[in-house]
Coordinates of C-alpha atoms and ligand atoms in Angstrom, one line a residue:
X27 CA 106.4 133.9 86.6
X28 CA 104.1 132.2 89.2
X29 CA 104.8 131.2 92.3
X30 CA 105.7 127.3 93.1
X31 CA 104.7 125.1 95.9
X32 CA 106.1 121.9 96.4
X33 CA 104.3 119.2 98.5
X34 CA 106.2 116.0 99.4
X35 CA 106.5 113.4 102.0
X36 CA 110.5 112.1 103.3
X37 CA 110.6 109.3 105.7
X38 CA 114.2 108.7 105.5
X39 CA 115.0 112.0 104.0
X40 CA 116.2 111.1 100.3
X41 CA 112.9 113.1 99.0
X42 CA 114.0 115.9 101.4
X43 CA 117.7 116.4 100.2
X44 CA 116.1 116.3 96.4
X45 CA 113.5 118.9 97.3
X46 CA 115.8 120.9 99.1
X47 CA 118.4 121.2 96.3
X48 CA 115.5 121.5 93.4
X49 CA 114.8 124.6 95.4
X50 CA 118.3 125.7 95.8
X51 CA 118.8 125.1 91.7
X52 CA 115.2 127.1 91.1
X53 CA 116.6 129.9 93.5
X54 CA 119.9 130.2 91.7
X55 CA 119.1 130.1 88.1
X56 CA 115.3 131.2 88.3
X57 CA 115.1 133.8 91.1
X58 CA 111.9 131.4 92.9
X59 CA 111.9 130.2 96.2
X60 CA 109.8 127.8 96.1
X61 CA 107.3 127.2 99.7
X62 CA 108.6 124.2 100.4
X63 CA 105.4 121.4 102.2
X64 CA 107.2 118.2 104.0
X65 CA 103.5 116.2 105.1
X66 CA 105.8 114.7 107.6
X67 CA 106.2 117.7 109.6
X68 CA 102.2 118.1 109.6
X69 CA 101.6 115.2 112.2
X70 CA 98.4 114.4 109.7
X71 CA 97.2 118.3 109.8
X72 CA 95.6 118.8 106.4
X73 CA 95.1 122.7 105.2
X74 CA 93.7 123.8 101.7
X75 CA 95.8 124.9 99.5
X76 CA 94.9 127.8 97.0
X77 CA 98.3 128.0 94.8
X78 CA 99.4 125.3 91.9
X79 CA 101.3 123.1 93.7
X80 CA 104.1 119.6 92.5
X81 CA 103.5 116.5 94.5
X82 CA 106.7 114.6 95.0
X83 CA 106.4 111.3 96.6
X84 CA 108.8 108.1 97.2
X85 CA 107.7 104.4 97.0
X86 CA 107.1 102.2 100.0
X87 CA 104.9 99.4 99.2
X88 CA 104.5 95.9 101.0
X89 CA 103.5 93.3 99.0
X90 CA 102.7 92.5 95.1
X91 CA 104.9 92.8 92.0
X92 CA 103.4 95.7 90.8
X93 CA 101.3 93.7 87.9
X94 CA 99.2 91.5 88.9
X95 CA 98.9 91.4 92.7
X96 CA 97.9 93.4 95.3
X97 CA 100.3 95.7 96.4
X98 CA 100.0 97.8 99.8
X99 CA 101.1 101.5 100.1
X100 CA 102.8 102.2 103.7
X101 CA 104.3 105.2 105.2
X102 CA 103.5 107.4 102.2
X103 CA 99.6 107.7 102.8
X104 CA 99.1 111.1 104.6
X105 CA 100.0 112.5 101.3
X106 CA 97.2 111.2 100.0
X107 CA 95.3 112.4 102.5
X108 CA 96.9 116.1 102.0
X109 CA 96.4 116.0 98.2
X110 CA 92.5 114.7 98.6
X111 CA 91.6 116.9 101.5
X112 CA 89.6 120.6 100.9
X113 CA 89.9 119.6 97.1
X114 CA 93.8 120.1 97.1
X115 CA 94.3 117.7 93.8
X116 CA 92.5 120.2 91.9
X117 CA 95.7 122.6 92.7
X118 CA 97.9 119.8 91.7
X119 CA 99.8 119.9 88.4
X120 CA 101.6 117.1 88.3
X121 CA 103.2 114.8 90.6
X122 CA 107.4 113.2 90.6
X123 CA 107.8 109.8 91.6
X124 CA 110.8 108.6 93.6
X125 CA 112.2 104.8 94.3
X126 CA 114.7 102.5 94.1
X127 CA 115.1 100.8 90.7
X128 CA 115.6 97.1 92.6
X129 CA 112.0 97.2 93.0
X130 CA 111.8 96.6 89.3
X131 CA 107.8 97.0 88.4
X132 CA 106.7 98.4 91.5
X133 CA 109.4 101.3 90.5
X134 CA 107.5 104.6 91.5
X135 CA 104.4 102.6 91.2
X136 CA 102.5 104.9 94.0
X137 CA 103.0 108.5 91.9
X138 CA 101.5 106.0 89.1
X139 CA 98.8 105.1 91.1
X140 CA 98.1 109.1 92.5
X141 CA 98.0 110.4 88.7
X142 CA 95.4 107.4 88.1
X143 CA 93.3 108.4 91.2
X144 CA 93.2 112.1 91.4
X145 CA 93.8 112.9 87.2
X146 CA 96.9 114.6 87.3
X147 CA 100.4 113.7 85.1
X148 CA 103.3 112.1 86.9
X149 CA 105.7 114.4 85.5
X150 CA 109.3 112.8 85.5
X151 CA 110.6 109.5 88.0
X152 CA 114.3 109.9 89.9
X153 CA 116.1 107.6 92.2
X154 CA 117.2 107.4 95.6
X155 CA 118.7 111.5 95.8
X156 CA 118.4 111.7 92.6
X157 CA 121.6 113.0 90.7
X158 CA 122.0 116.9 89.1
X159 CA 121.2 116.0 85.8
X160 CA 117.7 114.6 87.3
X161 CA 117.5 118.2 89.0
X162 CA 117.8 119.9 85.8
X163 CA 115.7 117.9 84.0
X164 CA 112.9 118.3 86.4
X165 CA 112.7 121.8 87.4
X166 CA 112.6 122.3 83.5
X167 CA 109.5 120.2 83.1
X168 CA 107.7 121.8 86.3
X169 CA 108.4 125.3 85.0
X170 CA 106.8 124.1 81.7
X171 CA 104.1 122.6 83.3
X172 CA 103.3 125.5 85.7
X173 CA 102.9 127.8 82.9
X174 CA 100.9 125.7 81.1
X175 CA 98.6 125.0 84.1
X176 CA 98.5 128.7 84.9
X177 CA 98.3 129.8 81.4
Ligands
LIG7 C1 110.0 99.3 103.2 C2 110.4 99.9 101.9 C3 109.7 99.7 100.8 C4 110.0 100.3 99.5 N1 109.3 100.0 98.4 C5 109.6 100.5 97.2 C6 108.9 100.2 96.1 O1 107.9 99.5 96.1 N2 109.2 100.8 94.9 C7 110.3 101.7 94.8 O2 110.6 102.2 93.7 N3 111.0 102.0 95.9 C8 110.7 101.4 97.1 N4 111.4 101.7 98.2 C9 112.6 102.7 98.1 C10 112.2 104.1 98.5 O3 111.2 104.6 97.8 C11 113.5 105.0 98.4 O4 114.5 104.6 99.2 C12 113.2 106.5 98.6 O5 114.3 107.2 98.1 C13 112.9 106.8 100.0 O6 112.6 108.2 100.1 P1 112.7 109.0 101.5 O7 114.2 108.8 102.0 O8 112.5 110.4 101.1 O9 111.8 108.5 102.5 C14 111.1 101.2 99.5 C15 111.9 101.4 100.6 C16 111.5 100.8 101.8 C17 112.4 101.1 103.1

């Protein structure tokens, strides 16, 4: 099996306490410990990247309804940064959006918006923490994906 990196940003650390136990369940019932990339703890450093890599990013927009108006990403951005510099999206297999349902259409809106922009598949949406059941589901899809991506 190849190895796994998983890039992500956590402001108020739901994303982190997702990624951390993803890791956990990948380590128990896979044997992969995954190299685990928070952007937040870069202070804006960017560094290439020359292993297939999961982006998994929450929603903070201000602004729009995610339709028809303009909607303004906040917070999240040096993850965009990450994933464009030294060609890193062309390492990127897929990207997990996170949010808060409330937000109705703008739900995960920015992984939608990152799969537009740099061609890569948002692989799977979770809420909040996201529950065990969104765990399993996901680490099944980024092992599928990986060895597809990998061949
Ligand atoms: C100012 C602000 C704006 C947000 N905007 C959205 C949004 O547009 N869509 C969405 O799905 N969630 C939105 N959220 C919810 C966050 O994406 C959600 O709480 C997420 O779990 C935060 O991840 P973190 O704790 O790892 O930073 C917003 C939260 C805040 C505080």
């Amino acid at each position: 099996m190849s190895s796994l990196t998983i890039v992500y940003i956590s402001l108020s650390g739901n994303t982190h306490s997702f990624v951390t136990r993803l890791s956990d369940y990948l380590n128990a019932n896979y044997g992969l410990s995954p190299r685990l990339i928070n952007i937040k703890d870069l202070r804006h450093e960017t560094f290439s990247l020359s292993e297939p890599f999961v982006a998994v990013l929450p929603t903070y927009l201000e602004g729009g309804n995610g339709l028809d108006n303009g909607d303004q990403e906040i917070l999240t951005t040096p993850l965009g940064d990450f994933i464009a510099a030294h060609n890193n999206y062309q390492h990127c297999f897929g990207i997990i959006g996170s949010g808060n349902r409330n937000f109705n259409n703008q739900f995960c809106l920015t992984a939608k918006q990152y799969a537009k922009r740099f061609g890569f598949p948002v692989l799977d949406e979770f809420e909040l923490r996201g529950t065990s059941r969104d765990i399993e589901r996901i680490a099944e899809k980024i092992l599928q994906t990986l060895d597809a991506f990998t061949g």
